[in-house]
Amino acid sequence: MELTILGYWGGYPTRNGGTSSYLIESDGYHLWLDAGSASLIALENHIDPLDIDAVLISHYHHDHIADLGVFQFTRQLKGIGENRAPIVPIYGHEEDKENFDRLTMDRVSKGIAYRENEAFTVGPFEITAMKTLHPVPCFALRIEEVNTGKVLVFTADSGYLEGFIPFSKDADLLLADTNFFHGMENHRVHMTATEVGRIAKEAQVKKLVLTHLPQQGDLALLKEQAAAEFGSQEVLLAEKDLLITI
Ligand SMILES: [Zn+2]
Ligand SMILES: [Zn+2]
């Protein structure tokens, strides 16, 4: 499978870059993971939004869903006549009924609820969800490409949880909320570079990608702090249009 970073800032877009959003492709299937601010334009640089097969949403904070409404409008307005796009499934949790209901739009999209620890299949992927530590219900997602066994784990937004270690076990790639530099450990909303480096090491993942990045500070230092915990394994900073083959 292939992962393309569409947006990676935490909380708000800046400097021509958007917030949390990723395109995951396998065998011609296109899964859009989180639809942060400025991500629809970033997505369009890679594929036509009409070609998205499914959307997966970790939680309903603005920096993860800001472009979902205009994505629905794109499907509705651009996808007419011969272009008509099929009704796109949008997977999200149901613990916030008002936001879950917005995933469904007549003849455009259909909200489908996922639940913690109940594996669900989306195209070529089998996915499991784990509730994170965050002010609103939010789920980390373990995404396995069924025909290869390759695994991508996305922490979504979270403070540190020991549960991330078994949840990320032996993943080929860990895409981790690294909103803070070392020194802010045990925060109740996001993780530090040290914490995600530790999870990567303990879970024996093959590659760590830092995302949901802070707008202030030296990102090279953030990477150093994660690498110091992880050891010599590969650590990457998310950047726009970065393509990673898993
Ligand atoms: Zn966020
Ligand atoms: Zn959040």
XYZ file of C-alpha atoms and ligand atoms in Angstrom:
248
model
C 0.000 0.000 0.000
C 0.963 3.597 -0.452
C 0.553 6.485 1.966
C 0.529 10.077 0.737
C 0.603 12.903 3.265
C -1.923 15.616 2.352
C -1.817 17.664 5.575
C 0.129 17.346 8.811
C -0.193 20.421 11.036
C -1.945 20.072 14.385
C -4.974 22.254 15.066
C -4.820 24.771 12.220
C -3.295 25.179 8.750
C -0.381 27.501 8.134
C 2.383 28.336 5.667
C 0.556 26.782 2.730
C 0.101 23.459 4.528
C -3.059 21.824 5.811
C -4.080 19.801 8.853
C -4.419 16.051 9.349
C -5.171 14.213 6.108
C -3.770 11.190 4.319
C -4.449 9.211 1.163
C -3.998 5.449 1.379
C -3.959 3.426 -1.826
C -3.965 -0.283 -2.484
C -4.523 -1.963 -5.803
C -6.398 0.989 -7.306
C -8.535 1.504 -4.174
C -8.384 4.993 -2.641
C -9.073 5.493 1.051
C -9.026 9.038 2.395
C -8.051 9.159 6.076
C -9.169 12.361 7.849
C -10.188 15.416 5.871
C -8.390 18.295 7.538
C -8.292 21.922 6.527
C -6.837 22.515 3.027
C -6.741 18.786 2.344
C -9.244 18.624 -0.524
C -7.032 20.821 -2.728
C -4.009 18.756 -1.689
C -5.922 15.571 -2.544
C -6.863 16.912 -5.964
C -3.156 17.217 -6.803
C -3.060 13.408 -6.648
C -6.473 12.137 -7.717
C -9.918 13.345 -8.705
C -12.039 13.484 -5.512
C -14.692 11.576 -7.484
C -12.295 8.620 -7.456
C -12.205 8.338 -3.654
C -13.688 4.947 -2.748
C -14.152 5.499 0.992
C -13.409 8.026 3.736
C -12.305 7.191 7.266
C -12.578 9.771 10.059
C -10.796 9.443 13.418
C -12.826 12.107 15.261
C -14.827 15.236 14.675
C -12.418 18.012 15.635
C -12.254 20.706 12.929
C -8.637 19.991 12.043
C -9.721 16.468 10.964
C -13.021 17.178 9.181
C -12.794 20.779 7.916
C -12.886 19.762 4.227
C -15.485 17.017 4.515
C -18.418 19.277 3.647
C -16.796 20.626 0.500
C -15.805 17.076 -0.450
C -19.514 16.150 -0.278
C -20.348 19.200 -2.427
C -17.676 18.158 -4.937
C -19.270 14.730 -5.243
C -22.715 16.314 -5.543
C -21.932 19.137 -7.997
C -19.068 17.793 -10.078
C -20.333 14.229 -10.051
C -23.366 14.775 -12.269
C -24.546 13.163 -15.481
C -22.071 10.658 -16.867
C -19.692 11.714 -14.134
C -22.062 10.581 -11.404
C -20.017 9.368 -8.516
C -21.289 6.430 -6.466
C -22.497 7.115 -2.940
C -19.273 7.216 -0.965
C -19.098 5.469 2.416
C -17.722 7.664 5.205
C -16.663 5.673 8.257
C -16.802 7.445 11.606
C -17.723 6.733 15.207
C -21.266 7.196 16.476
C -20.478 8.594 19.921
C -21.239 12.101 18.678
C -24.589 11.657 16.963
C -24.816 15.172 15.516
C -21.464 14.920 13.732
C -22.014 11.295 12.719
C -25.301 12.235 11.066
C -23.469 14.843 8.947
C -21.493 12.051 7.275
C -24.645 11.109 5.394
C -25.835 13.310 2.538
C -28.657 12.267 0.251
C -27.361 10.600 -2.940
C -23.773 11.662 -2.074
C -22.411 9.923 1.005
C -23.405 7.441 3.679
C -22.107 7.446 7.246
C -21.087 4.027 8.537
C -20.332 3.579 12.228
C -17.283 1.710 13.475
C -16.760 0.580 17.043
C -13.749 -0.086 19.228
C -12.311 -3.596 18.911
C -14.735 -4.669 16.176
C -12.730 -5.247 13.006
C -14.359 -3.901 9.872
C -13.498 -4.258 6.213
C -13.073 -1.313 3.850
C -12.145 -2.392 0.321
C -8.776 -4.186 0.522
C -8.240 -3.211 4.173
C -9.169 -4.725 7.496
C -9.347 -2.051 10.177
C -9.552 -2.029 13.958
C -10.106 0.981 16.185
C -8.832 1.867 19.663
C -10.226 4.721 21.745
C -7.624 7.368 22.484
C -7.079 9.875 25.298
C -8.590 13.097 23.955
C -11.204 15.698 25.000
C -13.729 14.250 22.521
C -14.233 10.607 21.452
C -11.391 9.761 19.083
C -10.093 6.492 17.669
C -6.652 5.286 16.612
C -6.858 3.043 13.543
C -4.879 -0.068 12.652
C -5.172 -0.584 8.918
C -4.045 -3.877 7.440
C -3.740 -4.502 3.714
C -5.285 -7.952 3.689
C -3.497 -9.492 0.704
C 0.013 -8.506 1.886
C -0.399 -8.349 5.670
C 1.218 -4.899 5.698
C 0.056 -2.704 8.561
C -0.264 1.056 8.995
C -1.188 2.346 12.458
C -2.506 5.883 12.857
C -2.647 7.128 16.453
C -5.100 9.904 15.541
C -5.054 12.503 18.354
C -4.136 11.298 21.810
C -2.247 11.730 25.014
C 0.105 8.855 25.812
C -1.495 5.459 26.440
C 0.305 2.189 27.170
C -2.338 0.587 24.975
C -0.644 2.026 21.911
C 2.159 -0.518 22.309
C 0.062 -3.669 21.728
C -2.153 -1.798 19.258
C 0.897 -0.854 17.133
C 2.737 -4.160 17.583
C 4.986 -4.999 14.612
C 3.362 -2.374 12.378
C 5.195 -1.559 9.169
C 4.492 2.118 9.727
C 3.350 4.129 12.744
C 1.846 7.521 11.889
C 1.830 9.286 15.228
C 0.441 12.453 16.807
C 3.593 14.360 17.774
C 2.205 17.728 18.690
C 4.683 18.398 21.489
C 8.409 18.521 22.106
C 10.024 16.593 24.961
C 9.057 17.989 28.365
C 5.270 17.946 27.882
C 4.839 14.234 28.643
C 1.579 12.901 30.084
C -0.489 15.629 28.485
C -4.168 14.690 28.179
C -4.641 15.744 24.550
C -1.492 15.019 22.504
C 1.842 13.185 22.672
C 5.468 14.261 22.673
C 8.254 13.136 20.369
C 9.722 11.152 23.263
C 6.466 9.308 23.882
C 5.882 8.340 20.242
C 9.527 7.268 19.929
C 9.037 5.015 22.924
C 5.847 3.484 21.515
C 7.637 2.827 18.204
C 10.502 1.111 19.996
C 8.385 -0.992 22.360
C 5.975 -2.015 19.608
C 8.913 -2.831 17.301
C 7.444 -0.936 14.384
C 9.547 -0.634 11.253
C 9.088 3.029 10.514
C 7.822 6.061 12.441
C 6.270 9.121 10.800
C 5.700 12.167 13.000
C 2.547 14.131 12.191
C 0.043 16.580 13.728
C 3.107 18.771 14.067
C 3.509 21.969 16.103
C 3.619 25.228 14.129
C 6.286 26.662 16.423
C 9.722 25.274 17.168
C 12.470 23.398 15.358
C 11.014 20.292 13.717
C 14.508 18.837 13.283
C 14.720 18.749 17.083
C 11.330 17.004 17.282
C 12.686 14.331 14.972
C 15.892 14.001 17.017
C 13.898 13.520 20.212
C 11.787 10.741 18.665
C 14.843 9.071 17.119
C 16.654 9.137 20.470
C 13.961 6.865 21.929
C 13.297 4.780 18.863
C 16.956 4.022 18.277
C 18.466 3.719 14.843
C 15.222 2.867 13.080
C 13.802 5.195 10.513
C 11.978 8.345 11.652
C 10.399 10.764 9.183
C 8.682 14.112 9.586
C 5.395 14.315 7.713
C 5.519 16.729 4.810
C 3.065 17.665 2.120
C 2.918 15.244 -0.812
C 5.376 12.849 0.808
C 4.693 9.395 -0.639
C 5.666 6.343 1.384
C 5.387 2.801 0.089
C 4.524 0.395 2.882
Zn -6.115 17.296 15.732
Zn -8.419 16.347 18.088
